Amino acid sequence: MKKTFELIAPCHFGMEAVLKREITDLGYDIASVEDGRVTFIGDDEAICRSNVFLRTAERVLLKVGSFSAETFEELFQGTRAICWEEYIPQDGKFWVAKASSIKSKLFSPSDIQSIMKKAMVERLKGAYGVEWFPESGSSYPLRVFLHKDQVTVGIDTTGDSLHKRGYRTLTSKAPITETLAAALILLTPWNKDRILVDPFCGSGTFLIEAAMMAANMAPGMNRSFLAEEWKNLIPRKCWYETMDEASDLMDTNVKVDIQGYDIDGEIVKAARANAESAGVDHMIHFQQRPLTALSHPKKYGFIITNPPYGERIEEKKNLPELYRQIGERYKALDAWSLYMITAYEEAEKYMGRKADKNRKIYNGMMKTYFYQFMGPKPPRRKAGDSVEE
């Protein structure tokens, strides 16, 4: 019988419901949903599949224990009580890569890290009957969360964050991460049958993520993961089967209308190169074009975009005119929807209309708003009708 684990998937704050839906769609049961993370139940295959298929998770952690600790002695004893020998082989390399503490009596990350490492060494010394560990084998880095004196301990299965899909080698000034871009698209009703335009395409992230969704392309197909080396926990066969599943599901011949514009020709070149690296360049039409030239003859399209919001003081003076133009060009489109993430708090004022919905989202440490201007739904097509939208 396969061993089951608790797996923790951290995500952007506010995107927990999107990630929960993704995990459920993969076929796994949700154990809990907290701020910035979703915990679910799965086996060794789930570790492979969640790393390869989840679009909105930042990483996947294998939960190994939780306990309460108000003192460093309690932290030491709680860590030592975990059966580390079930996860870390004798030659394994292990350390606490990250510790975060919220509303807890223990708050120094460096002290938490060193005390937990000592406790792990003590436990493994007894388990393996040795005094010294070569740490020459595979890596088992820990991530630890303390919240209200409750310690949650997970081993990172991912390595580089899942937003590093492997396609984005060139970035624009204010790039949005791949995982956040995917989560924002999944918050909209856009699907592959609808037009999608990004008039501030930058690195092309929104468009590339949308094209990958349309082609049913797994976001982790073109990268490696830390847990691929964990032969003691996950058979190599699991990874091969997951990659085969991802290949079988993919359809890059799907017909879409996805367009990206930017006023800067070099940025457009970079976006095109990123799309080529992702294997979706044939699905996206990139063009150097100013915002003032934004138009489309068809109805019921979508704009999903991350416009400039004046990170530098000298750029701020241009924002009222820029957002006035966004409002003007959007108004000229027939029955379209506009979804826009920006840190500019006066966006609605200069666009000349209030958003139907507005969601506060932290992009890193920056407070941003996801403004949602919803156009009408297209009429339902009868069987045999051609796609006009």
CSV table of C-alpha atoms in Angstrom, one decimal, residues 66-208:
chain,number,residue,atom,x,y,z
A,66,SER,CA,3.9,20.2,13.7
A,67,PHE,CA,4.1,21.0,17.4
A,68,SER,CA,3.9,24.0,19.8
A,69,ALA,CA,7.0,25.7,21.1
A,70,GLU,CA,7.3,28.9,23.2
A,71,THR,CA,10.9,28.3,24.2
A,72,PHE,CA,14.0,27.2,22.3
A,73,GLU,CA,14.1,24.0,24.5
A,74,GLU,CA,10.6,23.1,23.3
A,75,LEU,CA,11.7,23.9,19.7
A,76,PHE,CA,14.7,21.6,20.2
A,77,GLN,CA,12.7,18.7,21.7
A,78,GLY,CA,9.8,19.1,19.2
A,79,THR,CA,12.2,18.9,16.3
A,80,ARG,CA,14.1,16.0,17.7
A,81,ALA,CA,10.9,14.0,18.2
A,82,ILE,CA,10.3,14.0,14.4
A,83,CYS,CA,11.3,10.7,12.7
A,84,TRP,CA,13.9,12.3,10.4
A,85,GLU,CA,15.4,8.9,9.5
A,86,GLU,CA,12.2,8.1,7.6
A,87,TYR,CA,12.9,11.0,5.2
A,88,ILE,CA,16.7,11.8,5.3
A,89,PRO,CA,19.2,9.1,4.3
A,90,GLN,CA,22.5,8.8,6.1
A,91,ASP,CA,24.4,10.8,3.4
A,92,GLY,CA,21.6,13.3,3.0
A,93,LYS,CA,22.3,17.1,3.1
A,94,PHE,CA,19.9,18.8,5.4
A,95,TRP,CA,19.5,22.3,6.7
A,96,VAL,CA,16.7,24.8,7.6
A,97,ALA,CA,16.6,26.9,4.4
A,98,LYS,CA,13.9,29.3,5.6
A,99,ALA,CA,12.2,30.0,8.9
A,100,SER,CA,9.3,32.5,9.3
A,101,SER,CA,7.6,33.6,12.5
A,102,ILE,CA,4.3,35.4,13.0
A,103,LYS,CA,2.7,36.3,16.4
A,104,SER,CA,5.1,33.8,18.1
A,105,LYS,CA,7.4,34.1,21.1
A,106,LEU,CA,10.3,32.6,19.0
A,107,PHE,CA,11.0,35.1,16.2
A,108,SER,CA,14.7,35.1,15.3
A,109,PRO,CA,15.1,33.1,12.0
A,110,SER,CA,18.8,32.4,12.5
A,111,ASP,CA,18.3,31.0,16.0
A,112,ILE,CA,15.4,28.9,14.9
A,113,GLN,CA,17.5,27.5,12.0
A,114,SER,CA,20.5,26.6,14.1
A,115,ILE,CA,18.6,25.0,17.0
A,116,MET,CA,16.5,22.9,14.6
A,117,LYS,CA,19.6,21.8,12.7
A,118,LYS,CA,21.2,20.7,16.1
A,119,ALA,CA,18.1,18.8,17.0
A,120,MET,CA,18.0,17.0,13.7
A,121,VAL,CA,21.7,16.0,14.0
A,122,GLU,CA,21.0,14.6,17.5
A,123,ARG,CA,18.1,12.5,16.3
A,124,LEU,CA,19.9,11.2,13.2
A,125,LYS,CA,23.0,10.4,15.2
A,126,GLY,CA,20.9,8.0,17.4
A,127,ALA,CA,19.1,6.6,14.4
A,128,TYR,CA,22.2,5.8,12.3
A,129,GLY,CA,24.6,5.2,15.1
A,130,VAL,CA,27.2,7.7,13.8
A,131,GLU,CA,28.8,10.8,15.2
A,132,TRP,CA,29.3,12.6,11.9
A,133,PHE,CA,27.3,13.1,8.7
A,134,PRO,CA,29.1,13.6,5.3
A,135,GLU,CA,26.0,15.4,3.8
A,136,SER,CA,27.4,14.4,0.4
A,137,GLY,CA,24.1,13.0,-1.0
A,138,SER,CA,20.8,14.5,-2.1
A,139,SER,CA,19.4,17.8,-0.6
A,140,TYR,CA,16.6,17.9,1.9
A,141,PRO,CA,16.1,21.6,2.8
A,142,LEU,CA,13.5,22.5,5.4
A,143,ARG,CA,11.0,25.3,5.5
A,144,VAL,CA,9.5,26.2,8.8
A,145,PHE,CA,6.5,28.3,9.7
A,146,LEU,CA,5.8,29.5,13.3
A,147,HIS,CA,2.3,31.0,13.8
A,148,LYS,CA,1.0,31.7,17.3
A,149,ASP,CA,3.7,29.4,18.7
A,150,GLN,CA,2.6,26.5,16.5
A,151,VAL,CA,5.6,25.1,14.5
A,152,THR,CA,4.9,23.5,11.1
A,153,VAL,CA,7.9,21.8,9.5
A,154,GLY,CA,8.1,20.8,5.8
A,155,ILE,CA,10.9,19.5,3.5
A,156,ASP,CA,11.0,21.4,0.2
A,157,THR,CA,10.4,19.0,-2.7
A,158,THR,CA,10.7,21.7,-5.4
A,159,GLY,CA,14.0,23.6,-5.3
A,160,ASP,CA,13.8,26.8,-7.3
A,161,SER,CA,10.4,28.3,-6.8
A,162,LEU,CA,7.7,27.0,-9.2
A,163,HIS,CA,7.3,30.4,-10.8
A,164,LYS,CA,10.6,29.6,-12.5
A,165,ARG,CA,9.1,27.7,-15.4
A,166,GLY,CA,12.3,27.8,-17.4
A,167,TYR,CA,11.0,30.0,-20.2
A,168,ARG,CA,11.6,33.5,-19.0
A,169,THR,CA,15.2,34.5,-19.7
A,170,LEU,CA,14.4,38.1,-20.5
A,171,THR,CA,12.3,40.4,-18.3
A,172,SER,CA,10.9,43.9,-18.5
A,173,LYS,CA,11.1,46.5,-15.8
A,174,ALA,CA,8.3,45.4,-13.6
A,175,PRO,CA,7.7,41.7,-14.4
A,176,ILE,CA,4.8,39.8,-12.8
A,177,THR,CA,5.7,36.3,-11.6
A,178,GLU,CA,4.5,33.4,-13.7
A,179,THR,CA,2.5,31.9,-10.7
A,180,LEU,CA,0.7,35.2,-10.0
A,181,ALA,CA,0.0,35.8,-13.7
A,182,ALA,CA,-1.6,32.3,-13.9
A,183,ALA,CA,-3.6,32.9,-10.7
A,184,LEU,CA,-5.0,36.2,-12.0
A,185,ILE,CA,-6.0,34.6,-15.3
A,186,LEU,CA,-7.7,31.8,-13.4
A,187,LEU,CA,-9.7,34.4,-11.5
A,188,THR,CA,-11.2,35.6,-14.8
A,189,PRO,CA,-13.8,33.8,-17.0
A,190,TRP,CA,-11.3,33.8,-19.9
A,191,ASN,CA,-11.0,30.6,-21.8
A,192,LYS,CA,-9.2,29.5,-25.0
A,193,ASP,CA,-12.3,30.3,-27.2
A,194,ARG,CA,-12.1,34.0,-26.3
A,195,ILE,CA,-9.8,36.7,-27.6
A,196,LEU,CA,-7.1,37.9,-25.2
A,197,VAL,CA,-5.0,41.0,-25.6
A,198,ASP,CA,-2.3,42.5,-23.3
A,199,PRO,CA,-1.5,46.1,-24.5
A,200,PHE,CA,1.5,46.3,-22.0
A,201,CYS,CA,2.8,42.8,-22.6
A,202,GLY,CA,6.3,43.4,-21.2
A,203,SER,CA,8.0,39.9,-20.9
A,204,GLY,CA,4.8,38.3,-22.2
A,205,THR,CA,4.0,36.5,-19.0
A,206,PHE,CA,0.2,36.8,-19.0
A,207,LEU,CA,0.1,35.7,-22.7
A,208,ILE,CA,2.5,32.8,-22.3
